[in-house]
Coordinates of C-alpha atoms in Angstrom, one line a residue:
M7 CA 10.7 -14.9 -15.0
T8 CA 12.1 -11.4 -14.8
I9 CA 9.7 -8.9 -16.4
P10 CA 11.6 -6.0 -18.0
D11 CA 10.7 -2.4 -17.1
A12 CA 9.8 0.3 -19.6
T13 CA 13.4 1.6 -19.7
Q14 CA 14.7 -1.9 -20.7
I15 CA 12.1 -2.3 -23.4
A16 CA 12.7 1.1 -24.9
T17 CA 16.4 0.5 -25.0
A18 CA 16.0 -2.9 -26.7
V19 CA 13.6 -1.4 -29.3
A20 CA 15.9 1.6 -30.0
N21 CA 18.9 -0.8 -30.4
R22 CA 16.9 -3.0 -32.8
E23 CA 17.2 -6.0 -30.5
V24 CA 13.4 -6.3 -30.8
T25 CA 10.7 -4.6 -32.8
A26 CA 8.0 -2.4 -31.4
K27 CA 5.5 -4.6 -33.1
S28 CA 6.8 -7.8 -31.5
V29 CA 6.8 -6.2 -28.1
T30 CA 3.2 -4.9 -28.6
A31 CA 2.0 -8.2 -30.0
A32 CA 3.4 -10.0 -27.0
A33 CA 1.7 -7.6 -24.6
L34 CA -1.6 -8.0 -26.4
A35 CA -1.2 -11.8 -26.3
R36 CA -0.6 -11.7 -22.5
I37 CA -3.7 -9.5 -22.1
A38 CA -5.8 -11.8 -24.2
E39 CA -4.7 -14.8 -22.1
D40 CA -4.6 -13.4 -18.6
N41 CA -7.2 -10.5 -18.4
Q42 CA -10.0 -13.0 -17.7
T43 CA -8.1 -14.0 -14.6
Y44 CA -7.3 -10.5 -13.3
N45 CA -10.1 -8.4 -14.9
C46 CA -7.9 -5.3 -15.5
F47 CA -9.1 -4.1 -18.9
T48 CA -12.4 -2.5 -20.0
T49 CA -11.2 -1.9 -23.5
V50 CA -8.3 -3.5 -25.5
L51 CA -7.0 -1.4 -28.5
A52 CA -5.3 -4.2 -30.4
E53 CA -5.7 -2.8 -33.9
S54 CA -4.6 0.7 -33.2
A55 CA -1.7 -0.5 -31.0
I56 CA -0.2 -2.7 -33.7
A57 CA -0.6 0.2 -36.2
D58 CA 1.2 2.6 -33.8
A59 CA 4.0 0.0 -33.2
D60 CA 4.4 -0.4 -37.0
R61 CA 4.9 3.3 -37.3
I62 CA 7.6 3.3 -34.6
D63 CA 9.5 0.4 -36.4
Q64 CA 9.3 2.3 -39.7
K65 CA 10.8 5.4 -38.1
I66 CA 13.6 3.4 -36.6
A67 CA 14.3 1.7 -39.9
A68 CA 14.5 5.1 -41.6
G69 CA 16.9 6.3 -39.0
E70 CA 14.5 8.9 -37.7
E71 CA 14.4 10.1 -34.1
V72 CA 12.0 8.2 -31.8
G73 CA 11.0 9.1 -28.3
A74 CA 12.3 7.9 -24.9
L75 CA 9.4 5.3 -24.7
A76 CA 9.4 4.1 -28.3
G77 CA 7.7 0.7 -28.5
V78 CA 6.7 0.5 -24.8
P79 CA 3.1 -0.7 -24.3
F80 CA 1.0 1.0 -21.6
A81 CA -2.6 1.4 -20.5
V82 CA -4.6 4.0 -18.7
K83 CA -7.3 4.1 -16.1
D84 CA -10.7 4.4 -17.8
L85 CA -11.2 8.0 -16.8
F86 CA -8.6 9.3 -19.3
D87 CA -10.0 10.3 -22.6
V88 CA -8.8 8.0 -25.4
A89 CA -9.9 9.1 -28.9
G90 CA -12.4 6.7 -30.4
I91 CA -13.8 5.1 -27.2
P92 CA -16.2 6.4 -24.5
T93 CA -14.6 7.4 -21.2
L94 CA -16.4 5.1 -18.9
A95 CA -15.0 6.1 -15.5
G96 CA -16.1 2.7 -14.2
S97 CA -19.8 3.6 -14.8
K98 CA -22.8 2.2 -16.7
I99 CA -24.1 5.8 -17.2
N100 CA -21.0 7.0 -19.1
A101 CA -21.3 4.0 -21.5
D102 CA -24.1 6.0 -23.2
N103 CA -21.7 8.9 -24.0
P104 CA -20.2 9.3 -27.4
P105 CA -16.5 8.3 -27.9
A106 CA -13.8 10.8 -27.0
T107 CA -12.6 12.9 -29.9
E108 CA -9.0 13.3 -28.7
D109 CA -6.7 11.9 -26.2
A110 CA -6.1 13.2 -22.7
T111 CA -3.1 15.5 -22.5
L112 CA -1.0 13.0 -20.6
V113 CA -1.9 10.2 -23.0
A114 CA -0.9 12.4 -25.9
R115 CA 2.4 13.3 -24.3
L116 CA 3.3 9.6 -23.7
K117 CA 2.3 8.7 -27.3
Q118 CA 4.5 11.5 -28.5
A119 CA 7.4 9.9 -26.6
G120 CA 6.7 6.7 -28.6
A121 CA 4.7 4.7 -26.0
I122 CA 2.0 2.4 -27.4
L123 CA -1.5 2.6 -25.8
V124 CA -3.0 -0.9 -25.6
G125 CA -6.1 -0.3 -23.6
A126 CA -8.2 1.3 -20.8
L127 CA -8.3 -0.1 -17.3
T128 CA -10.8 -1.0 -14.6
M129 CA -11.6 1.3 -11.6
D130 CA -14.2 1.9 -8.9
E131 CA -17.2 3.7 -10.3
F132 CA -16.4 7.4 -10.8
A133 CA -13.2 6.8 -8.8
Y134 CA -15.2 6.6 -5.5
G135 CA -13.6 3.6 -3.7
F136 CA -10.5 1.9 -2.5
T137 CA -11.1 -1.7 -3.7
T138 CA -12.1 -1.8 -7.5
E139 CA -15.0 -4.0 -6.7
N140 CA -17.3 -2.6 -9.4
A141 CA -21.0 -3.5 -9.5
H142 CA -21.1 -3.2 -13.3
Y143 CA -17.7 -4.5 -14.5
G144 CA -16.7 -6.9 -11.6
A145 CA -13.9 -7.0 -9.2
T146 CA -10.3 -6.6 -10.2
R147 CA -8.2 -9.4 -8.7
N148 CA -4.8 -9.0 -7.0
P149 CA -2.1 -10.8 -8.9
H150 CA -0.5 -11.9 -5.6
D151 CA -3.7 -13.6 -4.4
L152 CA -6.7 -13.8 -6.7
E153 CA -9.1 -13.9 -3.7
R154 CA -8.0 -10.4 -2.7
V155 CA -8.7 -6.9 -4.0
A156 CA -6.2 -5.0 -6.0
G157 CA -7.0 -1.7 -4.2
G158 CA -8.6 1.3 -5.8
S159 CA -9.8 3.3 -7.2
S160 CA -7.0 2.7 -9.8
G161 CA -7.1 -1.1 -9.3
G162 CA -6.8 -2.1 -12.9
S163 CA -3.8 0.2 -13.4
A164 CA -1.9 -1.4 -10.5
A165 CA -2.9 -5.0 -11.2
A166 CA -2.0 -4.7 -14.9
V167 CA 1.5 -3.7 -14.0
A168 CA 1.9 -6.2 -11.1
A169 CA 0.7 -9.0 -13.4
G170 CA 3.2 -8.0 -16.1
L171 CA 0.5 -7.2 -18.7
V172 CA 2.0 -3.8 -19.3
P173 CA 5.2 -2.2 -17.9
F174 CA 3.5 1.0 -16.8
S175 CA 0.1 2.6 -16.5
L176 CA -1.6 5.8 -15.5
G177 CA -4.1 6.3 -12.7
S178 CA -5.6 9.0 -10.6
D179 CA -5.4 9.8 -6.8
T180 CA -8.0 11.9 -5.0
N181 CA -7.7 10.3 -1.5
G182 CA -5.2 7.5 -2.1
S183 CA -6.2 5.9 -5.4
I184 CA -2.6 5.5 -6.7
R185 CA -0.9 4.8 -3.3
V186 CA -3.4 2.2 -2.0
P187 CA -3.4 -0.1 -5.1
S188 CA 0.4 0.3 -5.3
S189 CA 0.7 -0.9 -1.8
F190 CA -1.6 -3.9 -2.2
C191 CA -0.1 -4.9 -5.6
G192 CA 3.5 -4.4 -4.6
I193 CA 4.6 -1.9 -7.3
F194 CA 5.7 1.8 -7.5
G195 CA 3.1 4.5 -7.7
L196 CA 3.7 8.3 -7.7
K197 CA 1.1 10.9 -6.7
P198 CA 2.8 14.2 -7.7
T199 CA 2.1 17.6 -6.3
Y200 CA -1.4 18.9 -6.8
G201 CA -1.5 20.7 -10.2
R202 CA 1.9 19.4 -11.3
L203 CA 0.5 17.2 -14.1
P204 CA -2.4 18.5 -16.2
R205 CA -5.8 16.7 -15.8
S206 CA -7.1 17.9 -19.2
R207 CA -9.6 15.6 -20.8
T208 CA -9.9 13.3 -17.9
Y209 CA -13.2 12.5 -16.1
P210 CA -13.1 14.4 -12.7
F211 CA -14.1 13.2 -9.3
V212 CA -13.2 16.0 -6.8
G213 CA -11.7 19.0 -8.5
S214 CA -10.1 20.2 -5.3
L215 CA -8.3 17.0 -4.7
D216 CA -7.8 15.1 -8.0
H217 CA -4.2 14.2 -9.0
L218 CA -2.9 12.0 -11.9
G219 CA 0.2 9.9 -11.9
P220 CA 2.1 6.8 -13.0
F221 CA 2.4 3.2 -11.9
A222 CA 5.6 1.3 -12.8
R223 CA 8.0 -1.5 -12.0
S224 CA 11.0 0.6 -11.1
T225 CA 11.9 4.1 -9.7
R226 CA 13.7 5.0 -12.9
D227 CA 10.6 4.4 -14.9
I228 CA 8.5 6.5 -12.6
A229 CA 11.0 9.3 -12.9
L230 CA 11.2 9.1 -16.7
L231 CA 7.4 9.0 -17.0
F232 CA 7.0 12.0 -14.6
D233 CA 9.6 14.0 -16.6
L234 CA 7.9 13.3 -19.9
M235 CA 4.4 14.3 -18.6
Q236 CA 5.4 17.6 -16.9
G237 CA 4.5 20.9 -18.4
Y238 CA 1.8 23.6 -18.3
D239 CA -1.5 23.0 -20.0
P240 CA -3.9 26.0 -19.8
S241 CA -7.0 23.8 -20.3
D242 CA -6.5 22.6 -16.7
P243 CA -7.2 25.6 -14.5
V244 CA -5.1 24.3 -11.6
C245 CA -2.1 23.2 -13.6
T246 CA 1.1 25.0 -12.5
Q247 CA 3.0 27.2 -14.8
R248 CA 6.3 26.3 -13.1
P249 CA 8.8 25.0 -15.6
P250 CA 9.4 21.2 -15.7
E251 CA 12.1 20.0 -13.2
L252 CA 13.7 16.8 -14.5
C253 CA 14.0 14.0 -11.8
L254 CA 15.7 11.2 -13.7
P255 CA 19.1 12.9 -13.6
E256 CA 18.8 13.4 -9.9
L257 CA 18.2 9.7 -8.9
A258 CA 21.9 8.9 -8.3
K259 CA 22.1 11.4 -5.4
G260 CA 20.0 9.1 -3.2
S261 CA 19.3 10.4 0.3
E262 CA 22.6 12.2 0.7
G263 CA 22.1 15.5 2.6
L264 CA 18.4 14.9 3.2
R265 CA 16.7 15.3 6.6
I266 CA 14.3 12.3 6.9
A267 CA 11.8 11.6 9.7
I268 CA 9.1 9.0 10.4
A269 CA 5.5 10.3 10.8
D270 CA 4.4 9.7 14.4
G271 CA 1.1 10.1 16.2
Y272 CA -1.8 9.5 13.9
F273 CA 0.4 7.6 11.4
A274 CA 1.9 5.3 14.1
K275 CA -1.4 3.6 15.2
G276 CA -4.5 2.0 13.9
A277 CA -2.8 -0.6 11.6
E278 CA -1.5 -4.2 11.6
P279 CA 1.9 -4.6 13.3
E280 CA 3.5 -5.7 10.0
V281 CA 2.6 -2.2 8.5
F282 CA 4.8 -0.5 11.0
E283 CA 7.5 -3.1 10.6
A284 CA 7.6 -2.2 6.9
V285 CA 8.0 1.5 7.8
Q286 CA 10.8 0.6 10.3
K287 CA 12.6 -1.5 7.7
V288 CA 12.7 1.5 5.4
A289 CA 13.8 3.9 8.2
E290 CA 16.6 1.6 9.3
A291 CA 17.9 1.3 5.7
L292 CA 18.1 5.1 5.6
G293 CA 19.5 5.5 9.2
V294 CA 16.4 7.4 10.3
T295 CA 15.4 7.6 13.9
E296 CA 13.8 11.1 14.1
R297 CA 10.0 11.3 14.4
V298 CA 7.6 14.2 13.5
I299 CA 4.0 14.9 14.2
L300 CA 1.6 16.2 11.5
P301 CA -0.9 18.0 13.8
E302 CA -4.6 17.2 13.6
A303 CA -4.1 14.6 10.8
H304 CA -7.4 12.9 11.9
R305 CA -9.2 16.2 11.2
A306 CA -7.5 16.4 7.8
R307 CA -8.9 13.0 6.9
A308 CA -12.4 14.1 8.1
A309 CA -12.2 17.3 6.1
A310 CA -11.1 15.4 3.0
F311 CA -14.1 13.1 3.5
V312 CA -16.5 16.1 3.6
M313 CA -15.0 17.7 0.5
T314 CA -15.1 14.4 -1.4
G315 CA -18.8 13.8 -0.6
V316 CA -19.9 17.4 -1.4
E317 CA -18.0 17.9 -4.6
G318 CA -18.7 14.4 -5.9
A319 CA -22.4 14.8 -5.2
N320 CA -22.5 18.1 -7.0
L321 CA -20.8 16.6 -10.1
H322 CA -23.3 13.8 -10.3
F323 CA -26.4 15.5 -8.9
E324 CA -28.4 15.4 -12.2
H325 CA -28.0 11.7 -12.6
L326 CA -28.6 11.0 -8.9
C327 CA -32.0 12.5 -9.5
T328 CA -32.8 11.0 -12.9
R329 CA -30.9 7.7 -13.0
P330 CA -30.2 6.5 -9.4
Q331 CA -30.8 2.9 -10.3
D332 CA -27.8 3.0 -12.8
F333 CA -25.2 3.8 -10.1
D334 CA -23.1 1.2 -8.3
P335 CA -25.2 1.1 -5.1
A336 CA -22.2 1.7 -2.8
V337 CA -21.1 4.7 -4.8
R338 CA -24.7 6.1 -5.1
D339 CA -25.3 6.0 -1.3
R340 CA -22.1 7.9 -0.6
L341 CA -22.9 10.5 -3.2
L342 CA -26.4 10.9 -1.8
A343 CA -24.9 11.4 1.7
G344 CA -22.6 14.1 0.2
A345 CA -25.6 15.8 -1.3
L346 CA -27.1 16.2 2.2
M347 CA -24.0 17.7 3.9
P348 CA -24.5 21.3 4.9
A349 CA -22.6 24.1 3.1
Q350 CA -21.1 25.0 6.5
W351 CA -19.2 21.7 6.7
Y352 CA -17.7 22.2 3.3
L353 CA -16.6 25.8 3.9
Q354 CA -15.1 24.8 7.3
A355 CA -13.2 21.9 5.6
Q356 CA -11.7 24.3 3.1
R357 CA -10.7 26.7 5.9
F358 CA -9.2 23.8 7.8
R359 CA -7.3 22.8 4.7
Q360 CA -5.4 26.1 4.6
W361 CA -4.6 25.8 8.3
F362 CA -3.3 22.3 7.9
R363 CA -1.3 23.2 4.8
D364 CA 0.4 25.9 6.9
Q365 CA 1.1 23.6 9.8
V366 CA 2.7 20.9 7.5
R367 CA 4.7 23.6 5.7
E368 CA 6.3 24.4 9.1
V369 CA 7.2 20.7 9.6
F370 CA 9.0 20.8 6.3
Q371 CA 11.2 23.6 7.6
S372 CA 13.1 21.0 9.7
V373 CA 12.8 17.9 7.5
D374 CA 12.9 17.2 3.8
I375 CA 11.3 13.7 3.7
I376 CA 8.7 12.0 5.9
L377 CA 8.0 8.3 5.9
A378 CA 4.5 6.8 6.6
P379 CA 2.5 3.7 6.0
A380 CA 0.5 3.5 2.7
T381 CA -2.2 1.2 4.0
P382 CA -3.3 -0.1 7.4
C383 CA -3.2 -3.7 6.2
V384 CA -2.4 -6.0 3.3
A385 CA -5.1 -6.4 0.6
P386 CA -8.4 -7.5 2.1
R387 CA -10.4 -10.4 0.5
I388 CA -12.8 -9.6 -2.3
G389 CA -16.2 -9.1 -0.7
Q390 CA -14.8 -8.5 2.8
Q391 CA -17.0 -6.0 4.6
T392 CA -15.2 -5.5 7.9
M393 CA -11.7 -5.7 9.4
V394 CA -10.2 -5.4 12.9
L395 CA -7.5 -2.8 13.5
D396 CA -6.1 -2.1 17.0
G397 CA -8.8 -4.3 18.4
Q398 CA -11.6 -2.3 16.8
E399 CA -13.9 -3.7 14.1
M400 CA -14.5 -1.2 11.2
L401 CA -15.8 -1.2 7.7
V402 CA -13.1 -2.0 5.1
R403 CA -14.0 0.4 2.2
P404 CA -13.9 3.7 4.1
N405 CA -10.9 2.9 6.2
I406 CA -8.3 1.6 3.7
G407 CA -7.2 5.2 3.0
I408 CA -6.7 6.4 6.6
F409 CA -2.9 7.1 5.9
T410 CA -3.3 8.5 2.4
Q411 CA -6.3 10.9 2.8
P412 CA -4.7 13.5 5.1
L413 CA -1.7 13.9 2.7
S414 CA -3.4 14.2 -0.7
F415 CA -5.7 16.7 1.1
I416 CA -2.9 19.2 0.8
G417 CA -1.5 18.0 -2.4
L418 CA 2.0 16.8 -1.3
P419 CA 4.2 14.7 -3.7
I420 CA 4.3 11.1 -2.5
I421 CA 5.7 7.8 -3.9
S422 CA 4.5 4.5 -2.6
V423 CA 7.3 2.0 -2.6
P424 CA 6.9 -1.8 -2.3
V425 CA 8.8 -3.1 0.7
K426 CA 10.6 -6.4 0.2
R427 CA 9.1 -8.8 2.7
E428 CA 7.6 -12.3 3.1
G429 CA 3.9 -12.6 2.4
L430 CA 1.5 -10.2 0.7
P431 CA 2.8 -6.8 -0.5
L432 CA 2.8 -3.6 1.6
G433 CA 3.9 -0.1 0.6
V434 CA 5.5 2.8 2.4
Q435 CA 4.8 6.4 1.5
I436 CA 7.8 8.7 0.9
I437 CA 6.5 12.2 1.3
A438 CA 8.0 15.7 0.5
A439 CA 7.0 19.3 0.4
P440 CA 5.2 20.6 -2.7
Y441 CA 7.2 20.4 -6.0
Q442 CA 9.9 18.2 -4.5
E443 CA 9.2 15.1 -6.5
A444 CA 12.9 14.7 -7.1
L445 CA 13.5 14.2 -3.4
V446 CA 11.0 11.3 -3.0
L447 CA 12.3 9.7 -6.2
R448 CA 15.9 10.0 -5.0
V449 CA 15.1 8.2 -1.7
A450 CA 13.1 5.5 -3.5
A451 CA 16.0 4.9 -5.9
E452 CA 18.4 4.4 -3.0
L453 CA 16.0 2.0 -1.3
E454 CA 15.6 0.1 -4.6
A455 CA 19.4 0.0 -5.1
K456 CA 19.8 -1.4 -1.6
G457 CA 17.2 -4.1 -2.2
V458 CA 14.9 -2.8 0.5
V459 CA 12.1 -2.1 -1.9
S460 CA 11.4 -4.1 -5.0
L461 CA 8.6 -5.9 -6.9
S462 CA 7.7 -9.2 -5.3

């Protein structure tokens, strides 16, 4: 069965081939039937979703203008405020909080475009993890193999799209939390430039590194969603005041005129052979042979680790002191470690960040796009503690993000694309300089048109 993307659904609703209510009811029925299998949703908003869909149908019947996503169901990672429910952020502690009084800015913008919010999605507690194995709410299962993780921390967001429960979703990415689950679940996921999309009324993790972005079943959906969500919001202090730059009209340009290279060095070792085969397949489809080095990428990952631990611990310090037993143990222990890191480490990490940003900016003087693996392996099994990469045994959870952390560290725009292959899914990162989302989406669209990347 071919599952339609958001663009197809919106077109069918606007043309009165189907009603928004019937589309929404079908999505809710799938969720009711299949969520117990995948464990993607923490909250399902059936009543309000049907009411919202009814309003869309009434507008269409009256000949009124409806938005570009009219009648399209979606769901959001449970760190976005949704009016009327508590923002759990994957935690037991936040369940005690009062319901949010208004929607997060990005949720409100998508609703304004006619999209129908059907629920909130599972995640690692406080977004600190790469597997969405949550001690309070259980593990989210990969739709391609129910014995494997969906990735994290936005695991519910990726699995819900991959399973066909919703055509698109929203997640967050601090160290790889959009790109890792996109890779493991075989879908498209965009981490925009740091500060490009407002984070207003979302639960933070690491303010210096947090990004928000969409998951979807096609490049055109990702471009449409990104275009609809762009725009300054003064309530997020890092949100850019740059005017929106529409990407959807640019997709047909493909890779024409773009200088593309493969990330070498750090990004060409420490992974399963099939990971590099996936990168090579994408490179060959684009006629790419040039390679570039991002200097000291291993230090960038280490600096991101320090900043994550310190800022995360600072955010949760009060509850670490008063309610340590109510944390997911794996998350609590990492936060406690962050609380013990010396200030010197944090300040040095911030200084290194500026140096690394300048070095990568120089690389982008000679190339427009860089290709790199998204994950070092396919999705591990649920409960798997260790893995062997390059003959070295290592812990699974801290090392899934080895190829994503150095890049979000300096806020680059990146799309993870699902490479068409036998076996379990793998993603490849398409990376550009800040604010060049249109370029990564152009390359992704060309690869999708060629059949090199597609949903499994």
